[in-house]
Amino acid sequence: MKVSVVKNYDEMSKLAADIIASQIVIKPNAVLGLATGSTPVGTYQKLIEKYEKGELDFSKVSSVNLDEYVGLSPENEQSYRYFMNDNLFNHINIDKDNTHVLSGLEPDAEKECKSYDDLIDCYENIDIQVLGIGRNGHIGFNEPSTAFKAGTHCVELTEETIADNTRFFDSVEEVPTKAYTMGMKGIMKAKKIILLANGENKADAIKKAIYGPITPEVPASILQLHNDVVVIVDEDAGKYL
Ligand code: PGA
């Protein structure tokens, strides 16, 4: 793992955007694995700025997102499809037909998850996977558990994750309790992974992910098995490194 501790959120975002931009320049039809949440918003803003300056062309880029809440429609402002359109896709020249987010409205979990894994295989894997990390060490919605799950699957969100995500909803009751998430195989098959974290509340999870044992109790610890991971954290998230 290559670990960069940078001064602040802005520098973290700049470094991540520069890596993604370089990938798109050398491979215009790159497949990006994208994440939602507060962490990557600054990275997406920097990518939008590069597009607006004429430095980046997304017309041949495809994207595959990590996860989606079960039960939310793409029009719901809290859905991850809405988030991606709002924070990135609506502002760049990506073909939305080439952007993929799991469907939260598909009731048949097995069907939805299998077709997502087939899609990732069809792309011959993701070129760069962007990851945030939960306070509990989750990546995507792969929550702490007794075993790693390989394929895309439906997950019951932990109380900690529901509590953390309540800030985006009017009340805790509105936070969905289930999500579809890419599993560890889809993530680990990515050719390169960028793990981002900012803020002191992520410091413990980052320390355990990088230095702790590889265990499904800290899902991000599996990244130690990948041979091309760049960890970019601000000073607060990196305070134990
Ligand atoms: P956050 O979420 O970026 O909103 O902190 C990260 C995550 O839960 O993976």
Short mmCIF file of N, CA and C in Angstrom, two decimals, residues 35-134:
data_model
loop_
_atom_site.label_atom_id
_atom_site.label_comp_id
_atom_site.label_asym_id
_atom_site.label_seq_id
_atom_site.Cartn_x
_atom_site.Cartn_y
_atom_site.Cartn_z
N ALA A 35 -17.69 5.91 -5.69
CA ALA A 35 -18.25 5.79 -4.35
C ALA A 35 -19.10 7.03 -4.05
N THR A 36 -20.00 6.89 -3.10
CA THR A 36 -20.81 8.03 -2.66
C THR A 36 -20.37 8.41 -1.24
N GLY A 37 -21.09 9.34 -0.63
CA GLY A 37 -20.73 9.80 0.71
C GLY A 37 -20.04 11.15 0.64
N SER A 38 -19.73 11.70 1.80
CA SER A 38 -19.12 13.04 1.84
C SER A 38 -17.69 13.02 1.33
N THR A 39 -16.99 11.91 1.55
CA THR A 39 -15.55 11.87 1.28
C THR A 39 -15.19 12.19 -0.18
N PRO A 40 -15.84 11.56 -1.18
CA PRO A 40 -15.37 11.79 -2.55
C PRO A 40 -15.95 13.03 -3.23
N VAL A 41 -16.81 13.79 -2.54
CA VAL A 41 -17.46 14.94 -3.20
C VAL A 41 -16.42 15.93 -3.74
N GLY A 42 -15.38 16.21 -2.93
CA GLY A 42 -14.34 17.16 -3.36
C GLY A 42 -13.57 16.63 -4.57
N THR A 43 -13.35 15.33 -4.60
CA THR A 43 -12.66 14.71 -5.74
C THR A 43 -13.50 14.92 -7.00
N TYR A 44 -14.80 14.70 -6.88
CA TYR A 44 -15.68 14.88 -8.05
C TYR A 44 -15.69 16.34 -8.49
N GLN A 45 -15.65 17.26 -7.52
CA GLN A 45 -15.62 18.68 -7.89
C GLN A 45 -14.36 19.01 -8.68
N LYS A 46 -13.25 18.43 -8.26
CA LYS A 46 -11.97 18.68 -8.97
C LYS A 46 -12.02 18.09 -10.38
N LEU A 47 -12.66 16.93 -10.51
CA LEU A 47 -12.77 16.34 -11.85
C LEU A 47 -13.66 17.21 -12.74
N ILE A 48 -14.72 17.76 -12.16
CA ILE A 48 -15.60 18.65 -12.93
C ILE A 48 -14.81 19.88 -13.39
N GLU A 49 -13.99 20.42 -12.48
CA GLU A 49 -13.17 21.60 -12.84
C GLU A 49 -12.23 21.27 -14.01
N LYS A 50 -11.64 20.08 -13.97
CA LYS A 50 -10.73 19.69 -15.05
C LYS A 50 -11.50 19.56 -16.36
N TYR A 51 -12.72 19.01 -16.28
CA TYR A 51 -13.55 18.89 -17.48
C TYR A 51 -13.88 20.28 -18.02
N GLU A 52 -14.26 21.19 -17.12
CA GLU A 52 -14.65 22.54 -17.56
C GLU A 52 -13.48 23.29 -18.19
N LYS A 53 -12.27 22.98 -17.74
CA LYS A 53 -11.08 23.63 -18.32
C LYS A 53 -10.67 22.96 -19.64
N GLY A 54 -11.39 21.92 -20.02
CA GLY A 54 -11.06 21.24 -21.28
C GLY A 54 -9.93 20.23 -21.14
N GLU A 55 -9.59 19.88 -19.89
CA GLU A 55 -8.46 18.95 -19.69
C GLU A 55 -8.90 17.48 -19.71
N LEU A 56 -10.19 17.25 -19.59
CA LEU A 56 -10.67 15.86 -19.48
C LEU A 56 -11.88 15.62 -20.35
N ASP A 57 -11.90 14.46 -20.98
CA ASP A 57 -13.04 14.07 -21.81
C ASP A 57 -13.59 12.75 -21.25
N PHE A 58 -14.84 12.79 -20.81
CA PHE A 58 -15.45 11.60 -20.21
C PHE A 58 -16.33 10.84 -21.21
N SER A 59 -16.29 11.23 -22.49
CA SER A 59 -17.28 10.69 -23.43
C SER A 59 -17.17 9.18 -23.60
N LYS A 60 -15.99 8.60 -23.36
CA LYS A 60 -15.84 7.15 -23.53
C LYS A 60 -15.72 6.42 -22.19
N VAL A 61 -15.77 7.20 -21.11
CA VAL A 61 -15.60 6.60 -19.77
C VAL A 61 -16.88 5.87 -19.35
N SER A 62 -16.70 4.77 -18.63
CA SER A 62 -17.84 4.08 -18.01
C SER A 62 -17.64 4.11 -16.50
N SER A 63 -18.72 3.92 -15.78
CA SER A 63 -18.58 3.89 -14.32
C SER A 63 -19.49 2.82 -13.71
N VAL A 64 -19.02 2.29 -12.62
CA VAL A 64 -19.76 1.28 -11.87
C VAL A 64 -19.73 1.74 -10.41
N ASN A 65 -20.90 1.97 -9.82
CA ASN A 65 -20.90 2.42 -8.42
C ASN A 65 -20.92 1.26 -7.45
N LEU A 66 -20.51 1.56 -6.24
CA LEU A 66 -20.35 0.51 -5.24
C LEU A 66 -21.67 -0.04 -4.71
N ASP A 67 -22.64 0.85 -4.49
CA ASP A 67 -23.79 0.39 -3.70
C ASP A 67 -25.02 1.28 -3.91
N GLU A 68 -26.13 0.80 -3.39
CA GLU A 68 -27.39 1.57 -3.44
C GLU A 68 -28.31 1.09 -2.34
N TYR A 69 -29.06 2.03 -1.77
CA TYR A 69 -30.06 1.67 -0.76
C TYR A 69 -31.20 0.88 -1.40
N VAL A 70 -31.61 -0.18 -0.73
CA VAL A 70 -32.78 -0.94 -1.20
C VAL A 70 -34.03 -0.12 -0.88
N GLY A 71 -34.89 0.04 -1.88
CA GLY A 71 -36.16 0.72 -1.68
C GLY A 71 -36.19 2.15 -2.18
N LEU A 72 -35.02 2.73 -2.48
CA LEU A 72 -35.04 4.12 -2.95
C LEU A 72 -34.99 4.17 -4.48
N SER A 73 -35.83 5.04 -5.04
CA SER A 73 -35.85 5.19 -6.50
C SER A 73 -34.72 6.14 -6.92
N PRO A 74 -34.34 6.10 -8.20
CA PRO A 74 -33.27 7.00 -8.67
C PRO A 74 -33.64 8.47 -8.48
N GLU A 75 -34.94 8.76 -8.43
CA GLU A 75 -35.39 10.17 -8.27
C GLU A 75 -35.31 10.62 -6.82
N ASN A 76 -35.22 9.67 -5.89
CA ASN A 76 -35.15 10.04 -4.47
C ASN A 76 -33.80 10.73 -4.20
N GLU A 77 -33.86 11.90 -3.60
CA GLU A 77 -32.63 12.69 -3.43
C GLU A 77 -31.58 12.01 -2.56
N GLN A 78 -32.00 11.01 -1.78
CA GLN A 78 -31.04 10.29 -0.94
C GLN A 78 -30.49 9.05 -1.62
N SER A 79 -31.01 8.75 -2.81
CA SER A 79 -30.49 7.55 -3.49
C SER A 79 -29.10 7.86 -4.02
N TYR A 80 -28.33 6.80 -4.17
CA TYR A 80 -26.96 7.00 -4.65
C TYR A 80 -26.92 7.31 -6.14
N ARG A 81 -27.95 6.88 -6.90
CA ARG A 81 -28.02 7.29 -8.30
C ARG A 81 -28.21 8.81 -8.39
N TYR A 82 -29.10 9.32 -7.55
CA TYR A 82 -29.34 10.77 -7.55
C TYR A 82 -28.04 11.50 -7.16
N PHE A 83 -27.38 10.99 -6.14
CA PHE A 83 -26.12 11.60 -5.65
C PHE A 83 -25.10 11.68 -6.79
N MET A 84 -24.95 10.58 -7.52
CA MET A 84 -23.92 10.57 -8.58
C MET A 84 -24.27 11.54 -9.70
N ASN A 85 -25.57 11.57 -10.07
CA ASN A 85 -25.97 12.52 -11.12
C ASN A 85 -25.69 13.95 -10.65
N ASP A 86 -26.08 14.21 -9.40
CA ASP A 86 -26.00 15.56 -8.86
C ASP A 86 -24.55 16.02 -8.62
N ASN A 87 -23.72 15.11 -8.15
CA ASN A 87 -22.35 15.49 -7.76
C ASN A 87 -21.32 15.31 -8.86
N LEU A 88 -21.68 14.57 -9.92
CA LEU A 88 -20.68 14.36 -10.98
C LEU A 88 -21.30 14.29 -12.39
N PHE A 89 -22.15 13.30 -12.60
CA PHE A 89 -22.53 12.99 -13.99
C PHE A 89 -23.22 14.14 -14.71
N ASN A 90 -24.04 14.93 -13.99
CA ASN A 90 -24.76 16.03 -14.65
C ASN A 90 -23.83 17.15 -15.10
N HIS A 91 -22.58 17.11 -14.64
CA HIS A 91 -21.67 18.24 -14.88
C HIS A 91 -20.53 17.91 -15.83
N ILE A 92 -20.52 16.68 -16.34
CA ILE A 92 -19.44 16.27 -17.26
C ILE A 92 -20.08 15.61 -18.48
N ASN A 93 -19.25 15.29 -19.48
CA ASN A 93 -19.83 14.74 -20.72
C ASN A 93 -19.82 13.21 -20.75
N ILE A 94 -20.05 12.60 -19.59
CA ILE A 94 -20.16 11.14 -19.58
C ILE A 94 -21.52 10.74 -20.17
N ASP A 95 -21.55 9.62 -20.88
CA ASP A 95 -22.83 9.11 -21.40
C ASP A 95 -23.51 8.37 -20.24
N LYS A 96 -24.67 8.87 -19.81
CA LYS A 96 -25.30 8.28 -18.61
C LYS A 96 -25.61 6.78 -18.83
N ASP A 97 -25.76 6.39 -20.10
CA ASP A 97 -26.01 4.96 -20.36
C ASP A 97 -24.81 4.11 -19.94
N ASN A 98 -23.66 4.75 -19.85
CA ASN A 98 -22.46 4.02 -19.44
C ASN A 98 -22.17 4.16 -17.95
N THR A 99 -23.10 4.74 -17.21
CA THR A 99 -22.92 4.86 -15.75
C THR A 99 -23.85 3.85 -15.08
N HIS A 100 -23.33 3.11 -14.16
CA HIS A 100 -24.11 2.01 -13.58
C HIS A 100 -24.18 2.13 -12.06
N VAL A 101 -25.40 2.10 -11.57
CA VAL A 101 -25.64 2.08 -10.12
C VAL A 101 -26.66 0.96 -9.90
N LEU A 102 -26.47 0.17 -8.88
CA LEU A 102 -27.43 -0.90 -8.59
C LEU A 102 -28.82 -0.31 -8.46
N SER A 103 -29.84 -1.08 -8.85
CA SER A 103 -31.21 -0.57 -8.75
C SER A 103 -31.81 -0.89 -7.39
N GLY A 104 -32.07 0.15 -6.62
CA GLY A 104 -32.67 -0.04 -5.30
C GLY A 104 -34.11 -0.50 -5.37
N LEU A 105 -34.71 -0.38 -6.56
CA LEU A 105 -36.11 -0.75 -6.68
C LEU A 105 -36.31 -2.19 -7.15
N GLU A 106 -35.22 -2.87 -7.48
CA GLU A 106 -35.34 -4.28 -7.91
C GLU A 106 -35.56 -5.16 -6.68
N PRO A 107 -36.75 -5.77 -6.57
CA PRO A 107 -37.02 -6.57 -5.37
C PRO A 107 -36.28 -7.90 -5.36
N ASP A 108 -35.89 -8.38 -6.55
CA ASP A 108 -35.22 -9.67 -6.63
C ASP A 108 -33.71 -9.47 -6.43
N ALA A 109 -33.28 -9.62 -5.18
CA ALA A 109 -31.88 -9.31 -4.84
C ALA A 109 -30.92 -10.19 -5.63
N GLU A 110 -31.25 -11.45 -5.74
CA GLU A 110 -30.34 -12.38 -6.41
C GLU A 110 -30.10 -11.97 -7.86
N LYS A 111 -31.23 -11.61 -8.52
CA LYS A 111 -31.15 -11.22 -9.93
C LYS A 111 -30.32 -9.94 -10.09
N GLU A 112 -30.61 -8.95 -9.26
CA GLU A 112 -29.91 -7.67 -9.37
C GLU A 112 -28.39 -7.83 -9.12
N CYS A 113 -28.08 -8.61 -8.09
CA CYS A 113 -26.67 -8.76 -7.71
C CYS A 113 -25.92 -9.56 -8.76
N LYS A 114 -26.56 -10.60 -9.28
CA LYS A 114 -25.88 -11.42 -10.30
C LYS A 114 -25.63 -10.59 -11.55
N SER A 115 -26.63 -9.80 -11.96
CA SER A 115 -26.41 -9.03 -13.20
C SER A 115 -25.35 -7.95 -12.99
N TYR A 116 -25.19 -7.47 -11.77
CA TYR A 116 -24.13 -6.48 -11.51
C TYR A 116 -22.76 -7.13 -11.61
N ASP A 117 -22.63 -8.32 -11.04
CA ASP A 117 -21.34 -9.03 -11.14
C ASP A 117 -21.02 -9.36 -12.60
N ASP A 118 -22.07 -9.72 -13.37
CA ASP A 118 -21.85 -10.00 -14.80
C ASP A 118 -21.37 -8.74 -15.52
N LEU A 119 -21.96 -7.61 -15.14
CA LEU A 119 -21.57 -6.34 -15.76
C LEU A 119 -20.09 -6.03 -15.51
N ILE A 120 -19.65 -6.22 -14.25
CA ILE A 120 -18.25 -5.96 -13.91
C ILE A 120 -17.35 -6.89 -14.73
N ASP A 121 -17.77 -8.16 -14.87
CA ASP A 121 -16.99 -9.11 -15.67
C ASP A 121 -16.94 -8.67 -17.13
N CYS A 122 -18.09 -8.17 -17.61
CA CYS A 122 -18.17 -7.72 -19.01
C CYS A 122 -17.17 -6.62 -19.29
N TYR A 123 -16.98 -5.76 -18.32
CA TYR A 123 -16.01 -4.66 -18.49
C TYR A 123 -14.57 -5.15 -18.31
N GLU A 124 -14.42 -6.42 -18.01
CA GLU A 124 -13.08 -6.97 -17.72
C GLU A 124 -12.44 -6.19 -16.56
N ASN A 125 -13.29 -5.90 -15.60
CA ASN A 125 -12.89 -5.29 -14.32
C ASN A 125 -12.69 -3.77 -14.39
N ILE A 126 -12.65 -3.23 -13.20
CA ILE A 126 -12.62 -1.78 -13.02
C ILE A 126 -11.16 -1.31 -13.07
N ASP A 127 -10.91 -0.19 -13.73
CA ASP A 127 -9.53 0.31 -13.80
C ASP A 127 -9.11 0.97 -12.49
N ILE A 128 -9.96 1.88 -12.00
CA ILE A 128 -9.65 2.53 -10.71
C ILE A 128 -10.90 2.51 -9.85
N GLN A 129 -10.78 1.95 -8.67
CA GLN A 129 -11.90 1.93 -7.72
C GLN A 129 -11.66 2.98 -6.63
N VAL A 130 -12.59 3.90 -6.49
CA VAL A 130 -12.52 4.90 -5.41
C VAL A 130 -13.30 4.35 -4.22
N LEU A 131 -12.69 4.43 -3.04
CA LEU A 131 -13.37 3.95 -1.82
C LEU A 131 -13.31 5.00 -0.72
N GLY A 132 -14.41 5.16 -0.01
CA GLY A 132 -14.38 5.83 1.29
C GLY A 132 -14.30 4.71 2.33
N ILE A 133 -14.39 5.06 3.57
CA ILE A 133 -14.37 4.04 4.62
C ILE A 133 -15.35 4.47 5.72
N GLY A 134 -16.07 3.50 6.26
CA GLY A 134 -16.97 3.82 7.37
C GLY A 134 -16.18 3.84 8.67
#
